[in-house]
Short mmCIF file of C-alpha atoms in Angstrom, two decimals:
data_model
loop_
_atom_site.label_atom_id
_atom_site.label_comp_id
_atom_site.label_asym_id
_atom_site.label_seq_id
_atom_site.Cartn_x
_atom_site.Cartn_y
_atom_site.Cartn_z
CA MET A 8 68.36 79.82 96.04
CA LYS A 9 67.56 82.66 93.08
CA LYS A 10 67.35 80.98 89.99
CA ILE A 11 69.54 82.25 87.20
CA ALA A 12 69.75 82.11 83.14
CA PHE A 13 73.52 81.62 82.23
CA ILE A 14 73.72 83.26 79.06
CA GLY A 15 76.89 82.33 76.78
CA LEU A 16 78.94 78.27 77.39
CA GLY A 17 82.13 79.21 75.65
CA SER A 18 85.22 77.88 77.31
CA MET A 19 84.79 80.72 80.23
CA GLY A 20 80.86 80.68 79.92
CA LEU A 21 80.74 76.89 80.64
CA PRO A 22 83.02 76.72 84.27
CA MET A 23 81.53 79.74 85.42
CA ALA A 24 77.72 77.53 84.97
CA GLY A 25 78.65 74.40 86.34
CA ASN A 26 80.12 76.30 89.44
CA LEU A 27 76.88 77.89 90.12
CA ILE A 28 75.54 74.36 89.90
CA LYS A 29 78.53 73.05 92.03
CA ALA A 30 77.16 76.21 94.32
CA GLY A 31 73.52 74.61 94.01
CA TYR A 32 72.37 77.18 92.26
CA ASP A 33 67.97 75.97 89.72
CA LEU A 34 70.02 76.92 86.78
CA ASN A 35 68.96 77.97 83.26
CA VAL A 36 71.06 77.84 80.40
CA PHE A 37 71.50 78.69 76.65
CA ASN A 38 73.71 78.60 74.37
CA ARG A 39 73.45 79.63 70.63
CA THR A 40 75.79 76.04 70.21
CA PRO A 41 72.97 73.98 71.43
CA ASN A 42 75.60 70.95 72.13
CA LYS A 43 77.44 72.81 74.24
CA ALA A 44 74.82 72.95 77.22
CA ILE A 45 75.11 68.50 77.52
CA GLU A 46 77.98 68.51 80.33
CA LEU A 47 75.68 71.05 82.10
CA GLU A 48 72.56 69.50 81.62
CA ASN A 49 74.13 65.90 83.03
CA LYS A 50 75.60 69.01 85.98
CA GLY A 51 71.03 68.97 86.33
CA ALA A 52 70.82 72.37 84.11
CA LYS A 53 67.79 73.22 82.01
CA SER A 54 69.29 73.89 78.91
CA PHE A 55 66.75 76.03 75.98
CA LEU A 56 66.56 76.31 72.54
CA GLN A 57 64.98 79.57 72.18
CA LEU A 58 66.26 81.83 74.38
CA SER A 59 62.85 84.47 76.04
CA GLU A 60 62.32 80.86 77.75
CA ALA A 61 65.60 80.83 79.45
CA ILE A 62 64.92 83.88 80.73
CA ALA A 63 61.51 83.32 81.99
CA GLY A 64 61.11 84.54 85.23
CA VAL A 65 64.40 84.25 86.47
CA ASP A 66 65.19 86.40 89.17
CA ILE A 67 69.48 87.38 87.30
CA ILE A 68 70.37 86.59 83.57
CA ILE A 69 74.07 87.07 83.18
CA THR A 70 75.88 86.95 80.16
CA MET A 71 79.07 86.23 79.35
CA LEU A 72 79.62 86.80 75.37
CA SER A 73 82.27 87.71 72.95
CA ASN A 74 82.28 90.81 72.16
CA ASP A 75 79.38 94.04 72.01
CA ASN A 76 77.71 92.87 69.11
CA ALA A 77 76.89 89.40 70.30
CA LEU A 78 75.63 90.58 74.36
CA LYS A 79 73.43 93.70 72.04
CA GLU A 80 72.10 90.10 70.49
CA VAL A 81 70.58 88.48 72.83
CA CYS A 82 69.13 92.50 75.03
CA TYR A 83 67.71 93.64 72.17
CA GLY A 84 64.99 92.89 69.99
CA SER A 85 61.37 91.04 70.71
CA ASP A 86 62.03 88.20 72.54
CA GLY A 87 65.44 89.49 73.63
CA ILE A 88 66.65 90.14 77.47
CA ILE A 89 65.55 93.64 77.72
CA GLN A 90 61.98 92.20 76.28
CA ARG A 91 61.41 89.36 77.54
CA ALA A 92 62.84 89.84 81.25
CA LYS A 93 60.96 89.84 83.95
CA SER A 94 60.85 93.38 86.17
CA LYS A 95 63.10 93.30 88.51
CA ALA A 96 65.17 91.76 87.20
CA ILE A 97 68.73 91.88 87.33
CA HIS A 98 71.22 91.16 84.34
CA ILE A 99 74.88 90.23 85.54
CA SER A 100 76.61 91.33 82.08
CA MET A 101 80.20 89.21 82.59
CA SER A 102 81.39 89.84 79.16
CA THR A 103 84.39 92.07 77.96
CA VAL A 104 82.58 94.86 76.39
CA SER A 105 83.51 98.36 75.62
CA PRO A 106 81.99 101.60 78.57
CA GLU A 107 78.66 102.66 76.34
CA THR A 108 78.05 100.05 75.73
CA VAL A 109 77.36 98.92 79.16
CA GLU A 110 76.26 101.82 79.68
CA GLU A 111 73.59 102.27 76.65
CA LEU A 112 71.96 98.63 78.52
CA SER A 113 71.82 100.35 81.22
CA SER A 114 69.72 102.87 80.22
CA ALA A 115 66.91 100.29 78.29
CA HIS A 116 67.33 98.02 81.30
CA GLU A 117 65.88 100.71 83.33
CA LYS A 118 62.68 101.63 81.25
CA ASN A 119 61.75 98.11 81.89
CA GLY A 120 62.27 98.17 85.68
CA GLN A 121 65.99 96.16 85.50
CA THR A 122 69.05 97.03 86.53
CA LEU A 123 71.67 96.32 84.44
CA VAL A 124 75.63 95.26 87.03
CA SER A 125 78.64 95.14 85.30
CA ALA A 126 80.74 92.15 86.04
CA PRO A 127 83.65 91.23 84.18
CA VAL A 128 86.23 88.94 85.66
CA PHE A 129 90.12 88.32 84.86
CA GLY A 130 91.15 84.75 84.48
CA ARG A 131 91.71 81.82 81.61
CA PRO A 132 89.31 79.25 81.33
CA GLU A 133 92.03 77.68 83.59
CA ALA A 134 91.41 79.63 86.15
CA ALA A 135 87.45 79.51 85.71
CA PHE A 136 86.96 75.63 86.51
CA ALA A 137 89.20 76.27 89.61
CA GLN A 138 86.48 79.50 90.95
CA LYS A 139 89.35 81.25 90.90
CA LEU A 140 88.37 84.42 88.96
CA TRP A 141 89.09 87.42 90.05
CA ILE A 142 85.23 89.94 89.49
CA VAL A 143 85.84 93.15 89.04
CA THR A 144 82.14 95.21 90.07
CA SER A 145 79.91 98.48 89.21
CA GLY A 146 76.22 99.40 89.50
CA ASN A 147 73.41 99.96 91.55
CA LYS A 148 74.28 99.03 95.20
CA GLU A 149 71.85 97.17 96.06
CA ALA A 150 71.91 94.63 93.35
CA LYS A 151 74.55 94.46 93.71
CA GLU A 152 74.40 93.51 97.09
CA HIS A 153 72.00 90.72 95.48
CA ILE A 154 74.03 89.22 93.78
CA SER A 155 76.88 89.03 95.69
CA LYS A 156 76.67 85.63 96.69
CA VAL A 157 75.94 84.80 92.81
CA LEU A 158 79.52 85.98 92.00
CA GLU A 159 81.65 84.02 95.22
CA ALA A 160 80.59 81.06 93.16
CA MET A 161 82.31 81.70 90.58
CA SER A 162 85.82 83.83 91.87
CA GLN A 163 88.21 83.68 94.04
CA GLY A 164 87.63 87.56 95.26
CA ILE A 165 85.20 90.39 94.55
CA PHE A 166 85.72 94.08 93.93
CA ASP A 167 83.97 96.95 93.02
CA PHE A 168 84.18 100.04 91.35
CA GLY A 169 81.10 102.15 92.51
CA GLU A 170 77.56 102.83 90.70
CA SER A 171 78.56 103.95 87.68
CA VAL A 172 78.20 100.81 85.67
CA SER A 173 80.77 100.86 82.83
CA ALA A 174 83.20 102.22 85.07
CA ALA A 175 84.62 97.99 85.61
CA ASN A 176 84.48 97.95 82.02
CA LEU A 177 86.82 99.98 82.02
CA ILE A 178 88.92 98.40 84.42
CA LYS A 179 89.07 95.12 82.96
CA ILE A 180 90.27 96.81 79.64
CA SER A 181 92.36 98.79 81.71
CA GLY A 182 93.78 95.77 83.01
CA ASN A 183 94.39 93.55 79.63
CA PHE A 184 95.47 96.22 78.39
CA MET A 185 98.59 95.82 80.82
CA ILE A 186 98.71 91.66 80.59
CA LEU A 187 99.27 92.35 77.08
CA SER A 188 102.45 94.99 77.91
CA MET A 189 103.93 92.16 80.08
CA VAL A 190 103.48 89.77 76.66
CA GLU A 191 105.45 92.42 74.88
CA ALA A 192 108.02 92.75 77.30
CA PHE A 193 108.63 89.31 77.34
CA ALA A 194 108.98 88.62 73.66
CA GLU A 195 111.21 92.08 73.26
CA VAL A 196 113.85 90.67 76.29
CA LEU A 197 113.68 86.82 75.23
CA ALA A 198 114.43 87.84 71.31
CA LEU A 199 117.30 90.03 72.91
CA LEU A 200 118.48 87.24 74.67
CA GLU A 201 118.19 84.72 71.81
CA LYS A 202 120.01 86.10 69.85
CA ASN A 203 122.98 86.62 72.41
CA ASP A 204 122.08 82.64 72.52
CA ILE A 205 121.44 82.29 76.46
CA ASN A 206 117.84 80.14 77.03
CA ARG A 207 114.69 81.13 77.26
CA GLN A 208 113.35 79.04 79.59
CA SER A 209 116.54 80.26 81.81
CA PHE A 210 115.58 82.87 81.65
CA ILE A 211 112.17 82.79 82.30
CA ASP A 212 112.44 80.83 85.20
CA PHE A 213 114.44 83.17 86.93
CA ILE A 214 112.66 85.93 86.13
CA THR A 215 109.50 84.41 87.65
CA THR A 216 111.35 83.23 90.58
CA THR A 217 112.80 86.24 92.68
CA LEU A 218 111.97 89.83 90.44
CA PHE A 219 108.42 88.10 89.48
CA ASN A 220 107.73 85.66 91.74
CA ILE A 221 103.59 86.04 91.10
CA PRO A 222 101.47 83.33 89.23
CA ILE A 223 101.09 86.02 86.33
CA TYR A 224 104.07 85.61 85.29
CA GLN A 225 104.42 82.08 85.66
CA ASN A 226 101.85 81.55 83.42
CA TYR A 227 102.75 83.99 80.77
CA GLY A 228 106.63 83.26 81.07
CA LYS A 229 106.06 79.42 80.55
CA ILE A 230 103.50 80.00 77.48
CA ILE A 231 106.16 82.06 75.56
CA ALA A 232 109.25 80.49 76.04
CA GLN A 233 108.07 77.99 74.61
CA ARG A 234 106.10 78.79 72.34
CA ASN A 235 103.29 76.86 73.55
CA TYR A 236 100.14 78.93 71.64
CA GLU A 237 97.73 76.25 71.31
CA PRO A 238 95.28 75.35 72.34
CA ALA A 239 94.53 78.92 73.03
CA GLY A 240 93.47 79.96 76.74
CA PHE A 241 92.05 83.05 74.52
CA LYS A 242 91.90 83.83 71.09
CA LEU A 243 94.09 85.56 69.60
CA GLU A 244 91.22 87.91 67.63
CA LEU A 245 88.87 87.86 71.04
CA GLY A 246 92.53 90.05 71.79
CA LEU A 247 92.30 92.27 68.65
CA LYS A 248 88.58 93.02 70.48
CA ASP A 249 90.27 93.99 74.20
CA VAL A 250 92.88 96.22 72.40
CA SER A 251 90.60 97.83 70.25
CA LEU A 252 88.52 98.80 73.77
CA MET A 253 91.60 100.33 75.10
CA HIS A 254 92.74 102.29 71.72
CA ASP A 255 89.21 103.34 71.85
CA ALA A 256 88.34 104.24 75.80
CA SER A 257 92.43 106.54 75.22
CA ALA A 258 91.43 107.85 72.45
CA ASN A 259 87.86 108.97 73.64
CA ALA A 260 89.46 110.49 77.14
CA LYS A 261 92.32 112.19 75.17
CA VAL A 262 94.64 110.36 76.60
CA PRO A 263 98.11 109.17 73.95
CA MET A 264 99.40 105.62 74.81
CA PRO A 265 101.82 104.74 73.11
CA ILE A 266 102.45 100.84 73.72
CA VAL A 267 98.38 100.18 72.80
CA ASP A 268 98.68 101.57 69.32
CA LEU A 269 101.89 98.74 68.95
CA LEU A 270 100.33 96.32 70.70
CA PHE A 271 97.36 97.58 68.42
CA SER A 272 99.84 96.96 65.71
CA LYS A 273 101.67 93.28 66.64
CA PHE A 274 97.41 91.57 66.38
CA LEU A 275 97.03 93.35 63.06
CA THR A 276 100.22 91.86 61.45
CA SER A 277 99.87 88.03 63.35
CA LEU A 278 95.70 88.38 61.66
CA ALA A 279 96.71 88.80 58.20
CA LYS A 280 99.06 86.14 59.15
CA ASN A 281 96.21 83.58 60.15
CA ARG A 282 96.96 83.48 63.66
CA ALA A 283 93.67 84.22 64.81
CA SER A 284 92.65 80.43 66.75
CA LEU A 285 96.28 80.89 68.23
CA ASP A 286 96.68 82.56 72.04
CA TRP A 287 96.20 85.19 72.63
CA SER A 288 100.38 85.85 73.79
CA ALA A 289 101.15 85.11 70.25
CA ILE A 290 102.26 87.98 69.18
CA GLU A 291 105.84 87.83 70.18
CA LEU A 292 106.19 85.24 67.06
CA VAL A 293 106.08 89.12 65.50
CA THR A 294 108.85 90.46 67.35
CA ALA A 295 110.68 87.10 67.06
CA GLU A 296 110.07 87.36 63.04
CA ASN A 297 111.41 91.05 63.53
CA ALA A 298 114.15 90.05 65.07
CA GLY A 299 114.61 87.78 62.36
CA LEU A 300 114.20 85.19 64.24
CA ARG A 301 112.20 82.85 62.66
#
């Protein structure tokens, strides 16, 4: 078993790291808020107060962080991953970040004899706990083969998108865009039905057992129909980051995506209404308000 350092113990990172311990890996953990590591220490992980100590001598470093800036913060600097990780170490970046950031960090790693593999995940915290995440990967072929068992310990399936290291990041933000497009469709339809005195949950029960009999529609349909936005599985303020990434990607590629523009506006409006800590599907409330329902 290779020694692994896991950086970032948020709502996703904590259960993912827990599954690695369950699979028998020797795990070092680091989080900016140290008390989040207590649960993993009780399971056998070694917690460190300094990033440089957590990654010293390890073969594989996994980062699961909230945004581009957080990822760059742990990578750069005299105590960062790029300077402190050993030669031939593999950095698995599992965060939802921009393709540009991943390309930049990959080049920096290569100069130090290290390799970056991009491996963002699809799934909410409950899926992470149940080892039911879907992982998309891209980057060096040999490195991906080397880490395959590690990724299997955290997921129900892995999909490879080639050797361009940022490809998986574009897949990730595209997938998130499609999820939010579904949320917007639910919001608009439920507003229409509610204004015509048709029960929201009855519609969700029907549509998710017939035409859209798939888990993601069922899960989000229930959340939105019942407006069960707390506690958040994925916070709305982080959703704005994801929409912004898609907005930038579409602009860079010169691909008009009007639904992205609509979603961007919905997230900004939601944040202006102090809904940052609600689940990102709470953008539905803006649609209901626009329809005079709230």
